[in-house]
Short mmCIF file of C-alpha atoms in Angstrom, two decimals:
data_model
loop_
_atom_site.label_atom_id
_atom_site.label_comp_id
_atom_site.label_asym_id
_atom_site.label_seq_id
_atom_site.Cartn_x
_atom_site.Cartn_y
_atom_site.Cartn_z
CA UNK A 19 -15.95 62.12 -71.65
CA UNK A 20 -18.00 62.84 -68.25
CA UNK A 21 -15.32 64.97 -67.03
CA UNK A 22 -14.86 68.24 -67.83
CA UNK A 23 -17.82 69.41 -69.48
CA UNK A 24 -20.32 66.82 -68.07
CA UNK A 25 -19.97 66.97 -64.21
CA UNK A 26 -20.93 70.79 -63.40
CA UNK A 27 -23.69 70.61 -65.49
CA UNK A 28 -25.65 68.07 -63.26
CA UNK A 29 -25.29 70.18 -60.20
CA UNK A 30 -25.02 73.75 -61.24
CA UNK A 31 -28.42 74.45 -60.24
CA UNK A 32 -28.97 72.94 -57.21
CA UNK A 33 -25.84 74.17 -55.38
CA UNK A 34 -26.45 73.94 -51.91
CA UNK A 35 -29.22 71.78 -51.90
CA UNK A 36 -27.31 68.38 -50.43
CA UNK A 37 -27.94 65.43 -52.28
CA UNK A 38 -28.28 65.74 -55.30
CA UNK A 39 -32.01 65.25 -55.08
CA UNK A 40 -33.06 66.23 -58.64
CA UNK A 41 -31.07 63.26 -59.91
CA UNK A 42 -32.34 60.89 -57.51
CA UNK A 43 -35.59 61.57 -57.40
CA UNK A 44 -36.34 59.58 -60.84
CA UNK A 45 -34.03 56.57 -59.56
CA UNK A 46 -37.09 54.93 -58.33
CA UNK A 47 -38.63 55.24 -61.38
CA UNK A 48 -36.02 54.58 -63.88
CA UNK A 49 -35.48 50.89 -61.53
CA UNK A 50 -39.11 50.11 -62.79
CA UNK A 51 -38.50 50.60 -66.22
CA UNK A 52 -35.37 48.64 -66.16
CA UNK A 53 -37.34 45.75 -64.36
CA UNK A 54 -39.45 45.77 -67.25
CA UNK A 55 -36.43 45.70 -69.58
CA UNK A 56 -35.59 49.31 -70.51
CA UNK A 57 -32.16 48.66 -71.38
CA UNK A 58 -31.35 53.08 -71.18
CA UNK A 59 -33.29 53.06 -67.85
CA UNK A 60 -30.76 50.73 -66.52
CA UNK A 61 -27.86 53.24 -68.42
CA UNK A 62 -29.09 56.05 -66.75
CA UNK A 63 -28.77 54.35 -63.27
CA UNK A 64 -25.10 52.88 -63.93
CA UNK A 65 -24.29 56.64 -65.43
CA UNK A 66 -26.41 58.13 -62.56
CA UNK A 67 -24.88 55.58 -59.56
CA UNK A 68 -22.04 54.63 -61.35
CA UNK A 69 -19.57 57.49 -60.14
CA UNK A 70 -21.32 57.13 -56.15
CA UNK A 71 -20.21 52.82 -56.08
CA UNK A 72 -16.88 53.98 -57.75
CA UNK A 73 -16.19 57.09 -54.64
CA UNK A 74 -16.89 54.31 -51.68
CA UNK A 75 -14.65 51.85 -53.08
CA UNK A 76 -12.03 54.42 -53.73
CA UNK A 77 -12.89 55.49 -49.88
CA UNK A 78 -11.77 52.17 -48.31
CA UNK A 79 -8.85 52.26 -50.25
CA UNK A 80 -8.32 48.73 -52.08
CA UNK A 81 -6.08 47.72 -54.68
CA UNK A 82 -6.92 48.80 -58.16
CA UNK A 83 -8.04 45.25 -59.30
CA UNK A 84 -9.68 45.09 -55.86
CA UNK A 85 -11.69 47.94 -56.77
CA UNK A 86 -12.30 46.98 -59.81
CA UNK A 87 -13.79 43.47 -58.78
CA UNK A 88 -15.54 45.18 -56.04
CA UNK A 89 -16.80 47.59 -58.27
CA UNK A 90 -18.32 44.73 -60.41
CA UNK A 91 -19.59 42.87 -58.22
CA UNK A 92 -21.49 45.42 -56.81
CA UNK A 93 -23.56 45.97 -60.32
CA UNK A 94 -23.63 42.22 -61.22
CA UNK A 95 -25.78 41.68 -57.88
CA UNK A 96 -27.61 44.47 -58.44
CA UNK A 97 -28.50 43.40 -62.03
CA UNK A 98 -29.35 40.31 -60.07
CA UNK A 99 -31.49 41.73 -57.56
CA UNK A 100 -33.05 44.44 -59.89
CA UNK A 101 -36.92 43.37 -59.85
CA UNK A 102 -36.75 42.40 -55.88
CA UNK A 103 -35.28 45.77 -54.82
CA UNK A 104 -37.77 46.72 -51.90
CA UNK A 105 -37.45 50.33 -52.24
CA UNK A 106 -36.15 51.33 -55.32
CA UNK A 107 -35.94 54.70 -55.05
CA UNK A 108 -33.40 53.92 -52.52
CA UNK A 109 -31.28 52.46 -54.48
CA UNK A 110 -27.93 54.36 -54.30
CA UNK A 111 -28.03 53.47 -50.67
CA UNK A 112 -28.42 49.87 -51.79
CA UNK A 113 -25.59 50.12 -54.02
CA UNK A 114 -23.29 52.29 -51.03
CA UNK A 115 -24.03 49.36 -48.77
CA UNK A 116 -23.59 47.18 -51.13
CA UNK A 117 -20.08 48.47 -51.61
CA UNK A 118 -19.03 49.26 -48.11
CA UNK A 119 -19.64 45.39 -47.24
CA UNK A 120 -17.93 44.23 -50.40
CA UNK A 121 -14.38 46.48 -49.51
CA UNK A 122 -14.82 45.10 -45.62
CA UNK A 123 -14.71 41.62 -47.14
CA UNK A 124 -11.64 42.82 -48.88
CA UNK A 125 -10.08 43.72 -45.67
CA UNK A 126 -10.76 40.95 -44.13
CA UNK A 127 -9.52 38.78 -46.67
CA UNK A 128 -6.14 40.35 -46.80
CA UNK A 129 -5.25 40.28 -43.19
CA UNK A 130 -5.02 36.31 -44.39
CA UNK A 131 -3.21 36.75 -47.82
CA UNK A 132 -0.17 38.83 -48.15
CA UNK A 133 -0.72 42.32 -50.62
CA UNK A 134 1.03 42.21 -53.44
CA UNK A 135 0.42 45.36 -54.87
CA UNK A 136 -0.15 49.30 -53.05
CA UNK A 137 -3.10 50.32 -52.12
CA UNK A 138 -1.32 53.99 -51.52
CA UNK A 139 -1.99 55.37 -54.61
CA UNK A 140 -1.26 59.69 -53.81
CA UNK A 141 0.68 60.25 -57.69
CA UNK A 142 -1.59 58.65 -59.60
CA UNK A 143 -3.45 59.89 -62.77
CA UNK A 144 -5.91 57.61 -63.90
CA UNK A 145 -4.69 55.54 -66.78
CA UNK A 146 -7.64 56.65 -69.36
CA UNK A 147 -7.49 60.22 -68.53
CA UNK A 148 -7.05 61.36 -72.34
CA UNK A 149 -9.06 64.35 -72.15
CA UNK A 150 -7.79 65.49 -69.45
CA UNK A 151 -4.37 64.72 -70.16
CA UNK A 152 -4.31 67.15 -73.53
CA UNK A 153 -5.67 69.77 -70.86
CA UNK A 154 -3.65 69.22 -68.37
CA UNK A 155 -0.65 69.67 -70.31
CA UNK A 156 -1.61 73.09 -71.91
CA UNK A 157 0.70 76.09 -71.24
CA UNK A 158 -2.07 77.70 -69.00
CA UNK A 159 -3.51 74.69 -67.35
CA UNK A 160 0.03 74.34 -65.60
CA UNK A 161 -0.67 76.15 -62.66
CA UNK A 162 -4.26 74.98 -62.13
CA UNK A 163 -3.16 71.60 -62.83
CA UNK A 164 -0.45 72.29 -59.52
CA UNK A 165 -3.26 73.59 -57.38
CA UNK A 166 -5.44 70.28 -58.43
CA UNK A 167 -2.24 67.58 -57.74
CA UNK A 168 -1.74 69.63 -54.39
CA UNK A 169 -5.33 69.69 -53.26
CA UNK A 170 -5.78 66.26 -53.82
CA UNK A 171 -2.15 65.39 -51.31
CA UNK A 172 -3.66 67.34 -48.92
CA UNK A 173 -6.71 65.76 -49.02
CA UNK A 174 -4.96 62.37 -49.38
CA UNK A 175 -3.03 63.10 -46.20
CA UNK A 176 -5.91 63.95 -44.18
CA UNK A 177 -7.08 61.56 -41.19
CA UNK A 178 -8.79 58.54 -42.32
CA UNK A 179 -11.91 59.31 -41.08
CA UNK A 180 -11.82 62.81 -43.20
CA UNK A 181 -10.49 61.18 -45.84
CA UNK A 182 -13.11 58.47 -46.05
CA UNK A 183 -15.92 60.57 -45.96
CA UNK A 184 -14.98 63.42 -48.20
CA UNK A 185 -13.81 60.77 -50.99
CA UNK A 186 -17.66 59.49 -50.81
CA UNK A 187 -18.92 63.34 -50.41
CA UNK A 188 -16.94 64.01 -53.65
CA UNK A 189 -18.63 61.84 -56.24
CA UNK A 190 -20.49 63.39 -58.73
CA UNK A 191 -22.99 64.12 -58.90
CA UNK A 192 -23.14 64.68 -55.12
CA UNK A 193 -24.56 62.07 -52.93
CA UNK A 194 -27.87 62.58 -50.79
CA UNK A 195 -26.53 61.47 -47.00
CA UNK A 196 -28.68 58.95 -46.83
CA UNK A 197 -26.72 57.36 -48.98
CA UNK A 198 -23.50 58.72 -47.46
CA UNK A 199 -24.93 56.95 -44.21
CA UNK A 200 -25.24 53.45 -45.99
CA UNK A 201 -21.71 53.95 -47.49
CA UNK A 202 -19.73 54.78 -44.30
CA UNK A 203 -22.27 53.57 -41.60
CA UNK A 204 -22.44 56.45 -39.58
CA UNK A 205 -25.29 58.72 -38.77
CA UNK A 206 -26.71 60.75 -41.33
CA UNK A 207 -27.35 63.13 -38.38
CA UNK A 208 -23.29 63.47 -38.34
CA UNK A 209 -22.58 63.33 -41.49
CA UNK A 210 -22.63 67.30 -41.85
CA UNK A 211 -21.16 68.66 -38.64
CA UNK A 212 -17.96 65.95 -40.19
CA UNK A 213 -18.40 67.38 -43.41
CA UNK A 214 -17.99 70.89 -41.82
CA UNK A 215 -15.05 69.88 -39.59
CA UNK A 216 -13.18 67.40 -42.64
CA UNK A 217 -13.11 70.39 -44.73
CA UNK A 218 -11.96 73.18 -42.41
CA UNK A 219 -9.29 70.79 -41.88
CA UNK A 220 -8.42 70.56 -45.21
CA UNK A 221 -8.02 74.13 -45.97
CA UNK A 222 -6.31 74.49 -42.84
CA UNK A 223 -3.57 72.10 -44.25
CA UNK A 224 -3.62 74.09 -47.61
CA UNK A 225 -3.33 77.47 -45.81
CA UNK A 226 -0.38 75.95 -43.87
CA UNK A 227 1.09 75.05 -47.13
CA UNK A 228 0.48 78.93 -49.20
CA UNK A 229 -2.10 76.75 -51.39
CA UNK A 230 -5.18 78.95 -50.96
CA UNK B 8 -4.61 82.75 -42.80
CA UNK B 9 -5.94 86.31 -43.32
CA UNK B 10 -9.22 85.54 -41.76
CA UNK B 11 -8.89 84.16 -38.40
CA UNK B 12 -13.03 83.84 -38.29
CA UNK B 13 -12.90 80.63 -40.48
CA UNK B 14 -9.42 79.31 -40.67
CA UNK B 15 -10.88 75.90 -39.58
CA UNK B 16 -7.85 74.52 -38.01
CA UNK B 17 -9.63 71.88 -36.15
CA UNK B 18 -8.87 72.96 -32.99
CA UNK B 19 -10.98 75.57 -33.50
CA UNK B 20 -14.13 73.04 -34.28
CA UNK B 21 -13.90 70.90 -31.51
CA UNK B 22 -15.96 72.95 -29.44
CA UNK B 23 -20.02 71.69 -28.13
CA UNK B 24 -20.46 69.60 -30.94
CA UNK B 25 -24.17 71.36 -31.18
CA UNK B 26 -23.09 75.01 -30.83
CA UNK B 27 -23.22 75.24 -34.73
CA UNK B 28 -26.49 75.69 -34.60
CA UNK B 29 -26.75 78.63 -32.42
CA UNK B 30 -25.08 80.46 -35.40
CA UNK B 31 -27.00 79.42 -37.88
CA UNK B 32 -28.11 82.54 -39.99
CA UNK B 33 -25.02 84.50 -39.09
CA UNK B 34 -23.34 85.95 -41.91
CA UNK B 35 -19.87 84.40 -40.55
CA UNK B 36 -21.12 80.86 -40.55
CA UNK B 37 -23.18 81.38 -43.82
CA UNK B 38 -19.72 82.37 -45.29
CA UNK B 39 -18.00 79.60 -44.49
CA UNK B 40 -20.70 77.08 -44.80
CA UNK B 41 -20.27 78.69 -48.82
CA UNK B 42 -16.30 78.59 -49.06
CA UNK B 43 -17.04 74.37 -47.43
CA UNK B 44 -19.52 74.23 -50.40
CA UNK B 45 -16.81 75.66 -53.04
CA UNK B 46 -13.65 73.60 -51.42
CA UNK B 47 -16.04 70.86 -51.57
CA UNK B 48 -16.49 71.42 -55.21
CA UNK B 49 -12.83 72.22 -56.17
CA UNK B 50 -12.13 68.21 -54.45
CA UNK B 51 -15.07 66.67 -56.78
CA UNK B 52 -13.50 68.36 -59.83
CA UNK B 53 -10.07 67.37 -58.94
CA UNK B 54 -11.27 63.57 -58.02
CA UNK B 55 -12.72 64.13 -61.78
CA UNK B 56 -9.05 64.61 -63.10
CA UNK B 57 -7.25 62.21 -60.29
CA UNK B 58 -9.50 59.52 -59.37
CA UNK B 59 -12.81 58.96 -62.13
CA UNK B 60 -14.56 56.24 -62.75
CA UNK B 61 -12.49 54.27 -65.43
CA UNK B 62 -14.87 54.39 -68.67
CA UNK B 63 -13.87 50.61 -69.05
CA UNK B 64 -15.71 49.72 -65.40
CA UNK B 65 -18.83 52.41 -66.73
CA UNK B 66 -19.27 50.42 -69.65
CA UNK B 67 -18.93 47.14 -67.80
CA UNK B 68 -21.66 47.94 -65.34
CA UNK B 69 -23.70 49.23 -68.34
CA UNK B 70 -23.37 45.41 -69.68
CA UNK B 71 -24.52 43.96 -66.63
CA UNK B 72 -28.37 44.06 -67.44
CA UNK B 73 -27.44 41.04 -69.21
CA UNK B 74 -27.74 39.48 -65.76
CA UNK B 75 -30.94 40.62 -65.14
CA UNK B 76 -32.92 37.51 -65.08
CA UNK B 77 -36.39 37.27 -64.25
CA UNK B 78 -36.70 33.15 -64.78
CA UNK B 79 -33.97 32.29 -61.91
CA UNK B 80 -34.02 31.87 -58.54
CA UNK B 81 -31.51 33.74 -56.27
CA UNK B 82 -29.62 31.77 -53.80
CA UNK B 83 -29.03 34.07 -51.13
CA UNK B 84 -25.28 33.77 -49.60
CA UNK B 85 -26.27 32.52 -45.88
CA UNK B 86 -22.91 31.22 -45.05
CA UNK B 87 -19.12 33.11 -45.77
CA UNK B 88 -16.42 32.13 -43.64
CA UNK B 89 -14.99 35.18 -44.57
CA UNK B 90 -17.06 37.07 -42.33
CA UNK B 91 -18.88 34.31 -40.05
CA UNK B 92 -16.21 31.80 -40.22
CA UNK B 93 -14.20 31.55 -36.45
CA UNK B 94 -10.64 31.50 -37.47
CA UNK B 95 -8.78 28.70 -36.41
CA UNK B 96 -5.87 28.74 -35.15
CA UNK B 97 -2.93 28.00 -37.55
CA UNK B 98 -5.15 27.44 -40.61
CA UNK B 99 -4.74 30.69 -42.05
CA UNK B 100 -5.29 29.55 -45.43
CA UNK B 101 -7.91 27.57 -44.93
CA UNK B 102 -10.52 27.60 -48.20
CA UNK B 103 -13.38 30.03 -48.02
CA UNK B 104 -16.63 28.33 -47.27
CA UNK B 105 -20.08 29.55 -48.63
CA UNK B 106 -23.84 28.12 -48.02
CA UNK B 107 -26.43 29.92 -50.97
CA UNK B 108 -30.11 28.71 -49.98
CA UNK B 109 -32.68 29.24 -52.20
CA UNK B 110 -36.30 27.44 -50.77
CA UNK B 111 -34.98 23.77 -50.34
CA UNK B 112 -32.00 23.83 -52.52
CA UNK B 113 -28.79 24.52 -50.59
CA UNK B 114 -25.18 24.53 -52.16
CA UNK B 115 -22.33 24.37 -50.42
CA UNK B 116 -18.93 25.46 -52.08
CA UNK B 117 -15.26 25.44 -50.72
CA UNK B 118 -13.73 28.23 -52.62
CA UNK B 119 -9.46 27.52 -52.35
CA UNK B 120 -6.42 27.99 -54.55
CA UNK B 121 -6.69 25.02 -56.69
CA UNK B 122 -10.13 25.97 -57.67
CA UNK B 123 -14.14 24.79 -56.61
CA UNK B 124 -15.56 22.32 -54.47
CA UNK B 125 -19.61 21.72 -54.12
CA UNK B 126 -21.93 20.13 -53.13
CA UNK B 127 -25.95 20.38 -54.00
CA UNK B 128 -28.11 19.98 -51.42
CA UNK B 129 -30.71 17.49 -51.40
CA UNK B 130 -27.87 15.43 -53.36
CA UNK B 131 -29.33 15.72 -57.27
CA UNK B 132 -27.46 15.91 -60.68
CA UNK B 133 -27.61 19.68 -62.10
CA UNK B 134 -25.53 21.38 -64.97
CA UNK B 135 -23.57 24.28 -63.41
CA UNK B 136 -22.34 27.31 -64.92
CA UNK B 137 -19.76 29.38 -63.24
CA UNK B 138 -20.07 32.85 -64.18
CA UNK B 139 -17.78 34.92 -63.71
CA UNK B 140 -19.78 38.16 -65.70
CA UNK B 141 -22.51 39.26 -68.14
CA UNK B 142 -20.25 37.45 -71.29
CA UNK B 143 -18.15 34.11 -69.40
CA UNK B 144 -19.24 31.07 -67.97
CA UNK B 145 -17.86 27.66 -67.85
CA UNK B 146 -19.83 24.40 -67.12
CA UNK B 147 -19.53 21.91 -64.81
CA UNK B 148 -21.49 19.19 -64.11
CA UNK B 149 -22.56 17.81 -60.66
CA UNK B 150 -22.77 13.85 -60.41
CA UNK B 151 -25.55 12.10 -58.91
CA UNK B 152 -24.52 12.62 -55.25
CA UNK B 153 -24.67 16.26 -56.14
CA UNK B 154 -20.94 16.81 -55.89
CA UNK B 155 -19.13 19.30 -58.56
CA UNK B 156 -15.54 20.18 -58.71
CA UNK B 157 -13.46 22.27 -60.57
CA UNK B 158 -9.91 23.09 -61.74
CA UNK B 159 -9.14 26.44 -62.40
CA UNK B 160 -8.99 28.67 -59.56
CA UNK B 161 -11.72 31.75 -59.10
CA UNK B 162 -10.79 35.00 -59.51
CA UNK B 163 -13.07 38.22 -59.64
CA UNK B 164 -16.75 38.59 -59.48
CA UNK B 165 -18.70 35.16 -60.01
CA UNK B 166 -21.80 33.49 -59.33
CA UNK B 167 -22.70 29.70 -59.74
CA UNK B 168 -25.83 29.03 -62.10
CA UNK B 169 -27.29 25.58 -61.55
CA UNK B 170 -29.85 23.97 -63.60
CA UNK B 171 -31.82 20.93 -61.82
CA UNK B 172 -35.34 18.98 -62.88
CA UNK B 173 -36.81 22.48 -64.79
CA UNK B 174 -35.29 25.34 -62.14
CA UNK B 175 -32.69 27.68 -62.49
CA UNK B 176 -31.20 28.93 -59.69
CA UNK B 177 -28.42 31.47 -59.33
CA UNK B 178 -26.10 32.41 -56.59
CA UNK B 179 -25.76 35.57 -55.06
CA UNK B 180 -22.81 37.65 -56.87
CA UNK B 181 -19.72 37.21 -54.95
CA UNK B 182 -15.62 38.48 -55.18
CA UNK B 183 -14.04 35.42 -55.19
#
C-alpha cells in the first residue's frame, strides 16, 4: 500500500533538504483542523507521523507486542491531548518524545519481569508485507531483494548508537532533526556529524562484505 | 574499496570532530555527503520492505480520534513507580503505583497481576470506565469511600474514565 509506489513520491523533490519540511510544515495546521473535528486532518497526521512513532519504537528495539502497545499508546494520548498541544506545529517531536519515554518505560519494566519473547528480530519480514512479497519473489527482484536482506544485517549489526539513530533517520518520509533530537535525546547540533559517521560505517561494513 | 577518499571506515572519521566543516564546498565531501544521502535512501526503502508500519497499527491510530474528547478533564500521570518509584529491596514484583491529578481530584491506582486497585481522592462514589482503546471499556464502580477494584488483569494501552457529581475526567494514556 504505502510502500513501493507511495514513499519516493513524498520526498523526491526535496532531496537534500533534511527534514522533510514540506510535509511538516502543514502539521501545525492540519492539528487545528483536527481540534475542530476534521476527522482527514487527523488521517493525514497519523499517515504523515505515523511511519516517524513507528521508526523510534523500532529504534529501542522492543518486543513486537511491546511495540505495538507502545505504538498505541503513543496516538491514544495524543488523541487525548490533541486541543492542548502547545505548539502544534511541533508535533512530531511531541509524538518522538512521546515514544522515546514510552520504550524507556519498557526497559525499565523488563529488567523486573523476565522476556518471554526476542526482541532480536534481524530475519524478519513483516507479516503483512503482501505487496511486497509478490515482488520480492519475482525472477528479477532476486538479486535486489539479496542486496535489500544484506543491507538491512549490516545495518542491524551496526553499534547501537548507529543503529538507533539511522532506524529513526530512516522513516519516511524523512524526519526534520528536531524531531530526531526529541526521539533519541541528543543534540540536534550532532545529529548530522553521527549521521555522517553511522553511515560511512555502514558502507564500510558492506564494502568489507563485496555488497557495494 | 576503490576509492580510498570516502571509504568511511570509521577510523577515518574520528578525526577534530569540527574539521568537516573546513571542507565544506569541496567536491570530495560534496560527493560523499551525496552517496550518505543515497545509502541513506537505499536503508529507508529497505526498512519499507523489512520493517513498515503494520497497516493494522496505521489504521488503529487512524481510529484513535475517537478519543479526542473535548468535555473531559485530563488527569495528568504525576506519580509511576515505574520511573519514580525507589526499588526496594527484594520486592521485585511489587505492583506498579500511579497518582493522575486533575485540579482537586486525585486517583490513586495499584496496577498488579491480579488486576486494579483505586482509590478516588477526596473519597466520592464515581462510575469508572477502564479503557483500554477507541472501541473497549469496562465499568467499575467506586463505593462511597472512593475505593474501586477490579479482576481482570491490564494489559496494553489504557486509561481510567471516571464520572463524579457532573465531571468527566480521564487519565493520562498509559502501557499497562
Amino acid at each position: 500500500m504505502r510502500i513501493g509506489i507511495g514513499p519516493s513520491a513524498a520526498y523526491d523533490d526535496v532531496p537534500y533538504t533534511r527534514g522533510g519540511t514540506v510535509e511538516r510544515s502543514e502539521v501545525g495546521a492540519l492539528v487545528r483542523s483536527a481540534v475542530d473535528g476534521d476527522a482527514a486532518a487527523w488521517k493525514a497526521i497519523v499517515e504523515g507521523l505515523g511511519p516517524l512513532v513507528w521508526s523510534v519504537v523500532r529504534a529501542h528495539r522492543l518486543s513486537d507486542a511491546d511495540a505495538h502497545e507502545v505504538y498505541q499508546t503513543v496516538w491514544f494520548r495524543f488523541a487525548q491531548h490533541l486541543g492542548r498541544i502547545r505548539e502544534p506545529e511541533k508535533t512530531g517531536s511531541w509524538l518522538a518524545s512521546t515514544a522515546r519515554h514510552e520504550c524507556l518505560k519498557v526497559h525499565r519494566n523488563a529488567r523486573r519481569l523476565m522476556l518471554t519473547d526476542d526482541p532480536q528480530l534481524l530475519d524478519r519480514v513483516s507479516e503483512d508485507g503482501a505487496p511486497e512479497q509478490s515482488l520480492l519473489e519475482a525472477e528479477e527482484a532476486a538479486a535486489q531483494s539479496e542486496r535489500v536482506r544484506r543491507l538491512w544485517q549490516e545495518f542491524e549489526e551496526l553499534g547501537e548508537r548507529c543503529r538507533q539513530l539511522l532506524r529513526v533517520l530512516i522513516a519516511s518520509p524523512p524526519p526534520s532533526y528536531q524531531e530526531v533530537s526529541a526521539a533519541l535525546d541528543i543534540a540536534v547540533g550532532s545529529i548530522g556529524p553521527l549521521r555522517q559517521r553511522c553511515l560511512r560505517r555502514l558502507r564500510a561494513r558492506l564494502e568489507a562484505r563485496g555488497s557495494m | 574499496m576503490n576509492d580510498t577518499g570516502d571509504t568511511g571506515d570509521g577510523t577515518g572519521f574520528d578525526g577534530p570532530p569540527g574539521d568537516h566543516g573546513a571542507d565544506f564546498g569541496d567536491t570530495d565531501f560534496d560527493g560523499a555527503d551525496f552517496d550518505d544521502g543515497l545509502l541513506e535512501e537505499e536503508l529507508r526503502q529497505a526498512a519499507g520492505v523489512l520493517d513498515p508500519l503494520p497497516s493494522a497499527l496505521l489504521q488503529i491510530a487512524v481510529d484513535a480520534y475517537a478519543l479526542h474528547d473535548l468535555d473531559a478533564r485530563v488527569a495528568e500521570l504525576t506519580f509511576d513507580s515505574l520511573v519514580d518509584g525507589i526499588p526496594v529491596r527484594g520486592a521485585t514484583d511489587a505492583p506498579r503505583m500511579l497518582t493522575f491529578s486533575a485540579g482537586e481530584v486525585t486517583l490513586d491506582v495499584e496496577v498488579g497481576p491480579q488486576g486494579l486497585l483505586g482509590q478516588v481522592l477526596p473519597p466520592q462514589s464515581a462510575r469508572i470506565e477502564v479503557l483500554g482503546g477507541p472501541q473497549t471499556a469496562a465499568t467499575l464502580t467506586a463505593d462511597d469511600m472512593g475505593r474501586f477494584t477490579a479482576d481482570t488483569p491490564l494489559s496494553g494501552p489504557f486509561a481510567l474514565r471516571l464520572r463524579a457529581g457532573g465531571d468527566v475526567v480521564v487519565t493520562e494514556w498509559l502501557r499497562a
